[in-house]
XYZ file of C-alpha atoms in Angstrom:
674
model
C -35.861 -54.729 58.062
C -37.768 -57.513 56.294
C -41.161 -56.762 57.911
C -41.055 -53.417 59.747
C -39.541 -50.043 58.912
C -38.635 -46.774 60.641
C -40.025 -43.262 60.431
C -36.529 -41.909 59.724
C -33.304 -43.568 58.561
C -29.600 -42.882 58.138
C -28.048 -43.008 54.684
C -24.554 -44.305 53.900
C -23.034 -40.957 54.943
C -24.801 -40.996 58.318
C -27.263 -38.225 57.394
C -30.864 -38.555 58.612
C -33.478 -38.793 55.855
C -37.249 -39.349 55.707
C -38.213 -43.002 55.457
C -41.850 -43.536 56.413
C -42.458 -39.898 57.298
C -41.281 -36.325 56.853
C -41.016 -33.915 59.777
C -41.318 -30.264 60.678
C -39.892 -28.514 63.740
C -41.854 -25.881 65.633
C -42.040 -23.957 68.895
C -38.336 -23.122 68.827
C -37.279 -26.772 68.550
C -39.640 -28.128 71.223
C -42.257 -29.748 68.941
C -41.832 -32.183 66.048
C -44.722 -32.878 63.649
C -44.439 -36.042 61.548
C -46.396 -36.691 58.349
C -46.643 -40.253 57.058
C -46.189 -41.065 53.374
C -49.363 -41.762 51.430
C -50.205 -45.374 50.767
C -48.211 -46.880 53.620
C -49.490 -50.307 54.687
C -48.384 -52.934 57.140
C -47.592 -56.433 55.950
C -51.149 -57.542 56.857
C -52.685 -54.984 54.494
C -53.889 -52.516 57.100
C -52.953 -48.825 56.646
C -50.268 -47.266 58.813
C -51.953 -44.753 61.110
C -50.506 -42.077 63.353
C -51.864 -43.983 66.381
C -49.744 -46.984 65.345
C -46.663 -44.749 65.310
C -47.337 -43.332 68.766
C -47.915 -46.802 70.256
C -44.752 -48.153 68.610
C -42.596 -45.266 69.851
C -43.915 -45.684 73.390
C -43.152 -49.411 73.301
C -39.660 -48.811 71.908
C -39.014 -46.153 74.535
C -39.462 -48.719 77.299
C -36.791 -51.172 76.093
C -34.132 -49.168 74.234
C -31.442 -47.227 76.104
C -31.664 -44.219 73.806
C -35.458 -44.419 73.814
C -35.558 -44.341 77.607
C -33.537 -41.125 77.644
C -35.738 -39.604 74.935
C -39.000 -40.455 76.701
C -37.854 -38.552 79.797
C -37.785 -35.401 77.633
C -41.202 -36.008 76.009
C -44.036 -34.029 77.550
C -46.723 -35.531 75.302
C -47.399 -37.362 72.031
C -50.753 -36.914 70.312
C -52.407 -37.753 67.007
C -53.581 -34.880 64.803
C -55.202 -37.049 62.119
C -54.600 -40.405 60.460
C -51.321 -39.307 58.819
C -50.046 -36.640 61.209
C -48.903 -36.757 64.824
C -46.844 -34.511 67.083
C -44.217 -35.063 69.769
C -43.726 -32.241 72.279
C -40.507 -31.996 74.302
C -39.832 -30.338 77.618
C -36.998 -28.359 75.988
C -35.584 -27.774 72.518
C -33.550 -30.774 71.360
C -32.816 -32.546 68.065
C -31.801 -35.845 69.688
C -35.245 -37.155 68.758
C -34.228 -37.386 65.093
C -31.099 -39.425 65.854
C -33.084 -41.681 68.183
C -35.838 -42.465 65.679
C -33.277 -43.117 62.914
C -30.871 -45.278 64.933
C -29.949 -48.719 63.624
C -28.582 -51.733 65.452
C -30.193 -54.172 67.833
C -33.218 -52.072 68.884
C -34.285 -49.611 66.183
C -37.513 -47.640 66.536
C -39.606 -49.732 64.134
C -43.255 -48.924 63.499
C -45.712 -51.799 63.889
C -49.535 -52.148 63.969
C -51.459 -52.375 67.177
C -52.906 -55.700 66.248
C -51.226 -58.030 63.810
C -53.215 -60.115 61.354
C -52.272 -62.984 59.058
C -51.632 -62.268 55.392
C -50.506 -64.531 52.504
C -46.679 -64.705 52.290
C -46.773 -64.116 48.527
C -48.636 -60.811 48.812
C -46.169 -57.980 48.183
C -47.778 -54.887 49.631
C -44.828 -52.910 50.973
C -44.599 -49.435 49.414
C -40.896 -48.853 48.857
C -39.265 -45.507 48.344
C -38.375 -44.722 44.746
C -34.707 -43.754 45.282
C -31.907 -46.370 45.447
C -31.079 -47.997 48.758
C -28.359 -46.193 50.750
C -27.440 -47.638 54.120
C -30.755 -48.285 55.866
C -32.476 -45.455 53.953
C -34.116 -45.538 50.544
C -36.147 -48.091 48.615
C -36.299 -51.562 50.151
C -37.402 -54.163 47.621
C -38.347 -57.726 48.552
C -36.670 -59.547 45.656
C -37.375 -63.084 46.870
C -40.618 -64.957 47.503
C -39.402 -66.922 50.499
C -36.555 -66.764 53.009
C -35.399 -69.885 54.858
C -33.092 -69.562 57.868
C -30.989 -72.717 58.172
C -29.167 -73.353 61.465
C -25.646 -74.747 60.986
C -23.629 -74.644 64.230
C -20.453 -75.761 62.453
C -18.867 -72.897 60.487
C -17.041 -75.170 58.042
C -20.285 -76.965 57.179
C -21.979 -73.622 56.554
C -19.155 -72.424 54.297
C -19.176 -75.659 52.285
C -22.932 -75.287 51.878
C -22.379 -71.817 50.423
C -19.617 -73.014 48.072
C -21.777 -75.920 46.869
C -24.805 -73.708 46.275
C -26.880 -75.293 49.042
C -27.422 -71.881 50.659
C -27.348 -68.437 49.049
C -26.034 -66.170 51.787
C -23.922 -66.214 54.945
C -24.157 -63.200 57.224
C -20.578 -63.668 58.390
C -17.659 -66.010 57.753
C -14.859 -66.708 60.268
C -11.804 -64.793 59.170
C -9.554 -67.840 59.008
C -11.938 -69.477 56.516
C -12.057 -66.541 54.089
C -9.041 -67.791 52.050
C -11.215 -70.744 50.989
C -13.316 -68.285 48.976
C -10.383 -66.660 47.166
C -10.769 -67.134 43.431
C -14.244 -68.663 43.717
C -16.221 -67.092 40.878
C -19.589 -68.247 42.222
C -19.285 -66.552 45.621
C -19.087 -62.810 46.209
C -17.373 -61.635 49.403
C -17.994 -58.066 50.529
C -17.921 -55.974 53.702
C -21.534 -54.834 53.993
C -21.144 -53.184 57.378
C -18.568 -50.495 56.626
C -18.523 -49.308 60.244
C -17.650 -52.799 61.409
C -17.917 -54.511 64.766
C -16.316 -53.712 68.087
C -14.981 -56.164 70.672
C -14.198 -55.473 74.311
C -13.784 -57.193 77.644
C -16.037 -56.255 80.525
C -14.958 -56.284 84.158
C -17.234 -56.885 87.144
C -17.229 -53.758 89.337
C -18.996 -55.433 92.264
C -16.297 -57.791 93.551
C -12.522 -57.955 94.009
C -10.225 -57.405 92.340
C -12.061 -55.114 89.915
C -14.018 -53.167 92.495
C -10.655 -51.396 92.797
C -10.112 -48.676 90.173
C -6.324 -49.123 90.163
C -6.628 -52.844 89.468
C -9.094 -52.194 86.634
C -6.531 -49.870 85.095
C -3.811 -52.493 85.601
C -5.914 -55.034 83.708
C -6.585 -52.575 80.894
C -2.896 -51.702 80.506
C -1.976 -55.398 80.427
C -3.683 -56.016 77.090
C -2.493 -55.000 73.619
C -5.253 -54.560 71.053
C -2.950 -55.924 68.350
C -2.564 -59.264 70.169
C -6.312 -59.651 70.642
C -7.133 -58.765 67.031
C -4.407 -61.013 65.669
C -5.964 -63.956 67.481
C -9.535 -62.978 66.583
C -9.121 -61.836 62.964
C -5.572 -62.583 61.852
C -5.633 -60.715 58.545
C -4.895 -56.970 59.059
C -7.092 -56.298 56.025
C -10.135 -56.910 58.205
C -9.318 -55.030 61.398
C -7.802 -51.875 62.813
C -6.883 -50.754 66.303
C -8.773 -47.846 67.838
C -8.589 -46.063 71.220
C -12.002 -44.371 70.953
C -14.851 -45.588 73.152
C -17.405 -44.343 70.607
C -15.595 -45.633 67.522
C -12.991 -44.306 65.122
C -14.174 -42.420 62.066
C -17.484 -41.597 63.749
C -18.792 -38.218 64.981
C -17.730 -38.665 68.625
C -14.284 -40.135 68.054
C -11.681 -39.213 70.666
C -7.948 -39.881 70.688
C -7.660 -39.881 74.475
C -5.503 -42.783 75.608
C -4.143 -43.527 72.151
C -0.677 -43.948 73.684
C -1.733 -46.738 76.071
C -5.219 -48.016 75.211
C -3.997 -49.562 71.953
C -0.525 -50.788 72.886
C -0.840 -51.253 76.666
C 1.949 -50.644 79.169
C 3.171 -53.748 80.999
C 5.527 -51.891 83.343
C 2.819 -49.454 84.433
C 0.316 -52.303 84.769
C 2.643 -54.109 87.191
C 3.145 -50.900 89.163
C -0.630 -50.353 89.420
C -1.082 -53.976 90.482
C 1.299 -53.392 93.380
C -0.142 -49.975 94.235
C -3.686 -51.360 94.185
C -2.758 -54.032 96.731
C -3.761 -57.053 94.660
C -4.030 -60.010 97.043
C -3.920 -62.842 94.515
C -7.654 -63.521 94.376
C -8.465 -65.504 91.204
C -9.752 -63.579 88.203
C -12.516 -65.707 86.648
C -12.705 -65.195 82.870
C -15.642 -66.692 80.951
C -14.767 -68.194 77.545
C -17.432 -69.279 75.022
C -16.274 -72.407 73.203
C -18.852 -72.299 70.399
C -18.735 -68.634 69.354
C -15.923 -67.960 66.836
C -16.213 -64.214 67.403
C -15.599 -64.341 71.165
C -13.657 -67.527 71.900
C -10.068 -66.468 71.157
C -10.002 -63.124 73.004
C -10.350 -64.592 76.539
C -7.249 -66.761 76.059
C -5.110 -63.824 74.918
C -6.443 -61.596 77.706
C -5.836 -64.326 80.294
C -2.209 -64.713 79.256
C -1.697 -60.928 79.264
C -3.123 -60.641 82.783
C -0.909 -63.488 83.984
C 2.161 -61.654 82.697
C 1.155 -58.660 84.800
C 0.746 -60.823 87.891
C -2.964 -61.620 88.073
C -4.066 -65.086 89.135
C -6.351 -66.109 86.264
C -8.902 -68.906 85.868
C -10.448 -69.403 82.414
C -13.815 -71.178 82.597
C -15.054 -72.553 79.268
C -18.741 -72.895 78.372
C -21.102 -72.463 75.432
C -22.308 -68.978 74.477
C -25.838 -69.571 75.750
C -24.523 -70.530 79.179
C -22.224 -67.499 79.200
C -25.044 -65.066 78.386
C -27.035 -66.513 81.282
C -24.123 -66.534 83.720
C -23.037 -62.951 83.033
C -26.352 -61.859 84.548
C -25.343 -63.430 87.877
C -24.398 -60.543 90.164
C -23.144 -62.867 92.889
C -19.459 -63.303 93.794
C -17.196 -65.268 91.413
C -16.935 -68.022 94.022
C -20.707 -68.506 93.828
C -21.341 -68.700 90.098
C -20.354 -65.112 89.301
C -17.492 -63.846 87.184
C -14.775 -61.190 86.868
C -14.332 -60.764 83.092
C -16.191 -61.758 79.950
C -15.677 -60.745 76.328
C -18.381 -59.484 74.008
C -18.780 -57.785 70.654
C -21.230 -55.355 69.113
C -22.021 -53.467 65.941
C -20.042 -50.246 66.172
C -23.137 -48.216 65.329
C -24.724 -49.367 68.599
C -21.856 -47.787 70.566
C -21.369 -44.588 68.566
C -22.547 -42.097 71.207
C -23.035 -41.936 75.007
C -26.786 -42.561 74.817
C -26.773 -45.553 72.478
C -23.869 -47.294 74.172
C -24.837 -49.813 76.832
C -21.213 -50.096 77.849
C -20.781 -46.559 79.210
C -23.966 -46.590 81.292
C -22.750 -46.364 84.901
C -25.813 -46.453 87.161
C -24.839 -49.452 89.288
C -27.332 -52.334 89.295
C -29.432 -50.494 86.684
C -26.552 -50.648 84.205
C -25.457 -53.402 81.855
C -23.587 -56.478 83.122
C -20.565 -55.460 85.166
C -22.703 -52.887 86.972
C -20.330 -49.895 87.147
C -21.447 -47.126 89.474
C -19.985 -43.767 88.398
C -22.572 -41.009 89.048
C -20.505 -38.394 87.212
C -20.762 -40.361 83.959
C -24.532 -40.636 84.357
C -24.745 -36.864 84.901
C -22.743 -36.308 81.718
C -24.973 -38.682 79.732
C -28.051 -36.717 80.776
C -26.227 -33.484 79.946
C -25.320 -34.919 76.526
C -28.960 -35.794 75.842
C -30.131 -32.312 76.842
C -27.510 -30.470 74.796
C -28.907 -28.790 71.683
C -25.545 -27.884 70.128
C -23.436 -30.538 68.348
C -20.192 -28.921 69.448
C -21.336 -29.128 73.068
C -22.251 -32.787 72.617
C -18.842 -33.474 71.122
C -17.110 -31.948 74.161
C -19.307 -33.915 76.581
C -18.718 -37.148 74.656
C -14.952 -36.626 74.872
C -15.209 -36.185 78.641
C -17.294 -39.362 78.950
C -14.757 -41.173 76.746
C -11.940 -40.131 79.071
C -13.826 -41.144 82.224
C -14.915 -44.489 80.739
C -11.294 -45.361 79.964
C -9.965 -44.135 83.315
C -12.650 -46.037 85.224
C -12.195 -49.185 83.145
C -15.803 -49.327 81.907
C -14.670 -50.225 78.396
C -11.524 -52.126 77.459
C -11.330 -52.351 73.764
C -6.207 -55.704 74.858
C 15.885 -63.243 89.418
C 12.697 -64.470 88.045
C 13.492 -68.174 87.343
C 14.370 -68.844 90.971
C 11.202 -67.178 92.198
C 9.089 -69.194 89.794
C 10.768 -72.460 90.747
C 10.252 -71.700 94.429
C 6.611 -70.885 93.682
C 6.159 -74.464 92.461
C 6.569 -75.777 96.021
C 3.483 -74.132 97.609
C 1.462 -74.812 94.454
C 2.252 -78.528 94.515
C 1.656 -78.615 98.279
C -1.771 -77.031 97.791
C -2.592 -79.564 95.063
C -1.453 -82.401 97.327
C -3.625 -81.211 100.238
C -6.693 -80.719 98.039
C -6.363 -84.094 96.314
C -5.725 -85.890 99.615
C -8.769 -84.250 101.212
C -11.096 -84.954 98.260
C -10.093 -88.606 98.076
C -10.541 -89.157 101.805
C -13.948 -87.452 101.774
C -15.138 -89.478 98.774
C -17.400 -92.383 99.820
C -15.893 -95.857 99.448
C -13.477 -98.196 101.196
C -10.277 -99.438 99.469
C -10.248 -102.442 101.784
C -13.716 -103.465 100.604
C -12.654 -102.980 96.971
C -9.703 -105.363 97.521
C -11.419 -108.018 99.671
C -14.757 -108.151 97.885
C -18.303 -108.385 99.181
C -17.763 -111.574 101.211
C -15.008 -110.207 103.493
C -15.525 -110.319 107.242
C -15.046 -107.231 109.450
C -11.857 -108.787 110.838
C -10.423 -109.250 107.335
C -11.293 -105.653 106.407
C -9.598 -104.388 109.572
C -6.438 -106.371 108.761
C -6.333 -104.958 105.211
C -6.815 -101.383 106.459
C -3.986 -101.849 108.958
C -1.709 -103.259 106.234
C -2.496 -100.328 103.953
C -2.076 -97.763 106.728
C -5.534 -96.250 106.187
C -6.673 -97.081 109.716
C -4.589 -94.193 111.059
C -6.006 -90.679 111.693
C -6.174 -88.562 108.536
C -3.472 -86.142 109.633
C -1.038 -89.031 110.229
C -1.885 -90.553 106.829
C -1.103 -87.221 105.199
C 2.174 -86.791 107.112
C 3.367 -90.300 106.167
C 2.418 -89.744 102.518
C 4.060 -86.277 102.397
C 7.227 -87.694 103.952
C 7.454 -90.344 101.215
C 6.634 -87.709 98.607
C 9.621 -85.590 99.642
C 11.827 -88.638 99.058
C 10.387 -89.008 95.543
C 8.191 -91.970 96.499
C 4.666 -91.411 95.167
C 3.430 -94.553 96.877
C 2.422 -98.086 95.928
C -0.891 -98.903 94.288
C -3.445 -100.500 96.588
C -4.912 -102.661 93.804
C -2.176 -103.223 91.182
C 1.336 -104.576 91.023
C 4.150 -102.120 90.128
C 5.020 -104.045 86.960
C 1.466 -103.638 85.732
C 1.558 -99.894 86.346
C 4.899 -99.582 84.576
C 3.367 -101.223 81.513
C 0.611 -98.617 81.312
C 2.707 -96.575 78.881
C 1.655 -93.185 77.680
C -0.990 -91.651 75.427
C -1.354 -88.758 73.084
C -4.399 -86.579 73.839
C -6.773 -86.162 70.892
C -10.402 -85.312 70.369
C -13.376 -87.091 68.940
C -12.275 -86.643 65.358
C -10.070 -89.627 66.078
C -13.116 -91.761 65.236
C -13.122 -90.315 61.721
C -9.443 -91.139 61.277
C -10.090 -94.687 62.464
C -13.000 -95.011 60.034
C -10.970 -93.811 57.035
C -7.427 -95.079 57.599
C -8.053 -98.194 59.692
C -11.500 -99.530 58.735
C -11.696 -98.196 55.181
C -8.162 -98.178 53.788
C -6.762 -100.723 56.290
C -3.430 -98.886 56.369
C -3.130 -98.704 60.142
C -4.348 -100.588 63.227
C -7.744 -99.581 64.554
C -6.656 -99.150 68.153
C -4.736 -100.724 71.006
C -1.230 -100.660 72.379
C 1.901 -102.626 71.463
C 4.988 -102.606 73.646
C 8.157 -101.358 71.893
C 9.945 -104.295 73.479
C 7.764 -106.668 71.441
C 7.545 -104.708 68.192
C 8.906 -101.256 67.461
C 6.903 -101.121 64.219
C 3.689 -102.098 65.992
C 4.341 -99.525 68.704
C 4.927 -96.770 66.110
C 1.982 -97.591 63.827
C -0.451 -97.507 66.744
C 0.646 -93.958 67.551
C 0.138 -92.591 64.021
C -3.609 -91.935 64.213
C -3.544 -90.354 67.699
C -0.655 -88.135 66.616
C -2.426 -87.013 63.428
C -5.644 -86.274 65.294
C -3.732 -84.220 67.852
C -1.681 -82.266 65.333
C -4.651 -81.427 63.106
C -6.322 -79.667 66.021
C -3.473 -77.308 66.767
C -1.354 -77.023 63.620
C -4.123 -74.980 61.981
C -4.416 -72.650 64.984
C -0.645 -72.249 65.342
C -0.273 -71.669 61.597
C -2.993 -69.022 61.681
C -1.450 -67.157 64.607
C 2.040 -67.478 63.078
C 0.834 -66.132 59.747
C -0.981 -63.136 61.229
C 1.923 -62.318 63.550
C 4.490 -62.561 60.738
C 2.303 -60.392 58.494
C 2.330 -57.728 61.189
C 6.109 -57.902 61.676
C 6.976 -58.122 57.984
C 5.709 -54.564 57.471
C 8.053 -53.065 60.059
C 10.806 -50.671 59.003
C 13.651 -52.909 60.164
C 12.442 -55.694 57.843
C 12.409 -53.330 54.882
C 15.891 -52.169 55.883
C 17.153 -55.764 55.969
C 15.807 -56.356 52.485
C 17.332 -53.105 51.259
C 20.738 -54.294 52.493
C 20.465 -57.302 50.215
C 19.641 -60.059 52.704
C 17.976 -63.074 51.147
C 14.268 -63.627 51.711
C 14.897 -66.770 53.768
C 17.308 -64.884 56.039
C 14.853 -61.996 56.423
C 12.027 -64.365 57.279
C 13.801 -66.591 59.795
C 16.253 -64.175 61.414
C 14.151 -61.010 61.559
C 10.447 -61.675 61.003
C 9.744 -65.087 62.515
C 11.783 -64.500 65.672
C 9.991 -61.235 66.454
C 6.612 -62.796 65.695
C 7.147 -65.713 68.065
C 5.644 -64.331 71.304
C 1.916 -64.773 70.454
C 2.729 -68.157 68.889
C 4.423 -69.285 72.107
C 1.360 -68.164 74.059
C -0.930 -70.339 71.947
C 1.463 -73.302 72.197
C 1.642 -73.017 75.989
C -2.129 -72.810 76.359
C -2.598 -75.671 73.902
C -0.231 -78.089 75.625
C -1.816 -77.648 79.037
C -5.318 -77.864 77.531
C -4.509 -81.146 75.802
C -3.760 -82.830 79.109
C -7.486 -82.724 79.791
C -8.113 -84.824 76.660
C -6.105 -87.806 77.859
C -9.143 -89.839 78.936
C -10.957 -89.225 75.622
C -7.809 -90.176 73.706
C -7.433 -93.471 75.431
C -11.127 -94.262 75.039
C -11.022 -93.614 71.281
C -7.806 -95.537 70.598
C -8.006 -98.028 73.486
C -4.628 -97.024 74.883
C -3.730 -98.111 78.437
C -2.513 -94.672 79.431
C -2.399 -92.367 82.397
C -5.835 -90.823 81.927
C -7.691 -94.102 82.136
C -5.426 -95.127 84.983
C -6.547 -92.060 86.956
C -10.235 -92.790 86.311
C -9.909 -96.464 87.207
C -7.929 -95.608 90.327
C -10.588 -93.120 91.450
C -13.298 -95.746 90.995
C -11.184 -98.257 92.930
C -10.276 -95.737 95.674
C -6.576 -96.339 94.896
C -5.368 -93.304 96.848
C -1.604 -93.405 96.136
C -2.021 -93.685 92.350
C -4.576 -90.861 92.100
C -2.564 -88.549 94.351
C 0.694 -89.258 92.553
C -0.646 -88.852 89.014
C -2.499 -85.615 89.728
C 0.652 -84.186 91.298
C 2.602 -85.176 88.178
C 0.018 -83.517 85.919
C 0.065 -80.340 88.028
C 3.867 -80.209 87.965
C 3.932 -80.669 84.175
C 1.492 -77.753 83.690
C 3.543 -75.507 85.985
C 6.815 -76.333 84.218
C 5.272 -75.774 80.780
C 4.101 -72.294 81.794
C 7.535 -71.558 83.230
C 9.228 -72.694 80.018
C 6.941 -70.518 77.886
C 7.636 -67.472 80.065
C 11.391 -68.042 79.758
C 11.134 -68.472 75.988
C 9.493 -65.036 75.799
C 12.818 -63.556 76.910
C 14.764 -65.661 74.395
C 12.710 -64.556 71.403
C 12.040 -60.966 72.494
C 14.910 -59.318 74.447
C 12.607 -56.405 75.314
C 10.813 -58.693 77.766
C 12.522 -59.044 81.102
C 11.538 -60.357 84.542
């Protein structure tokens, strides 16, 4: 509230107090007369008039969810004089006070009809005399100028704060907070005592989540603790909560506390079967550049996979995600099935404010749930004049929202091995088809531009690519079953064997090269040395890629390990082990670390498969003749056997890694069985 203010405001205890105006109730609760404070001016120096208030309320009532409900109950608004105006309702109701005092993304601010320029140094806001409490009370502008500096990188922003280059950060990623411990020049405080609220939203329009049973299966798959551990890490800064309208707030409900918080994997699998899930992919959108919504999709994806959902995580920036979530088309045509979001808890504290419980189909928020009964209850809640009645209605809406899935606040080995066969076959068919449909002729690539048609025909016959496509595929599949991936069309086998391997890293490899190779001259800049020629040269050329790789994921794994161990270390069985006299090392490694391993394994499994995609970047940075560049060069050269073989190898590696992680779950946590 640096420019505008509200007629009413909530103090730190949630009570509604006068801010710009006082009010009187008349006609048995059907009329509200507001009187503006004397001396009120807008920032341009013009006085605040009752007509400005009426125009502002009408404008707010068109865009805010709570305002839209309120305006349906307003029979008229009229000005009495410059400082007094009246709002008449169709029936007695005190919801108007809560609506005009609401905070969050769309408060009912009062603004002039026509804005005019005024000098920035002119302080003409008339503040209240009492101390500030919540969003109520005196608001003093204690600075002459405010500069908003955009810093996309969180570490850069935090360093700017530590070095005194900026004065304030609205929020700091939780894993960076330890950097501020003991810093006497920086004050860290939780200003929003209510906190924020994160949830994942399902798309009600398309399979599988147009099926109520499958929405419930997805909800029961996720444990809040796992999501919050990945998002926050430190239990000091989060708590689990089953209530749709927030814990510790007026409309808190404990419905579903036995399964909303902790999930129920067995029941989720049963609902998946009962709901007739057909294996359609679940497309989850993941923002890569938003630290407050990037970790949850990965945890949710892994939880859904454990239940039996076929999950595809699609990564993009936050701006792209916010645009794509508005696409109400099918997931196969740019739509989606799940995305994760977050909100100030105050914005979701009752059925009228909350966008997430609106259930009017295409008129509702993204996900477009259509549950007429919930909409009837929301209208009933707005019309209720008794707080006890509203509480009962809110509890019923809470129950229905959870049951409908509107709001979600977290011999097997043989079967899996057999499942590899159709997966690899599908990959083989897709790769074969894409390569054959891609423009280009391998024969022309080999013979050059001067080849005659007869020479090209001879080369095609020698390569076997003059046969019909189905015969080419049969011959290739037959060799594949014998373990023969084929012979390169453009390279000799010895040259392919010498390609070696690479370690996937990211662009920070350039920084390592600059410091350790160019600056300090400790290590080679780039390139590859065969171990047959020089073991030392081979090893030193792998140091920088290895460091760059490990720096990316050691921090993440350490963070997840720390938060998971902190959760386990408080359990009763750990205290019992200490009471029996076990040493701290034994307690940590035998009891705590083993039981904290499941989320760590999840992150490791996701990380390994993700790193495969960085192979090409790795080899470009460090000039390594590895498999990634080989794939790219083979695609450009239309070298069908090499591309098909390498992609099959990559697919098989990813499948086996996921299988190994699933099996390790059972090793570290005997409660998990398949």
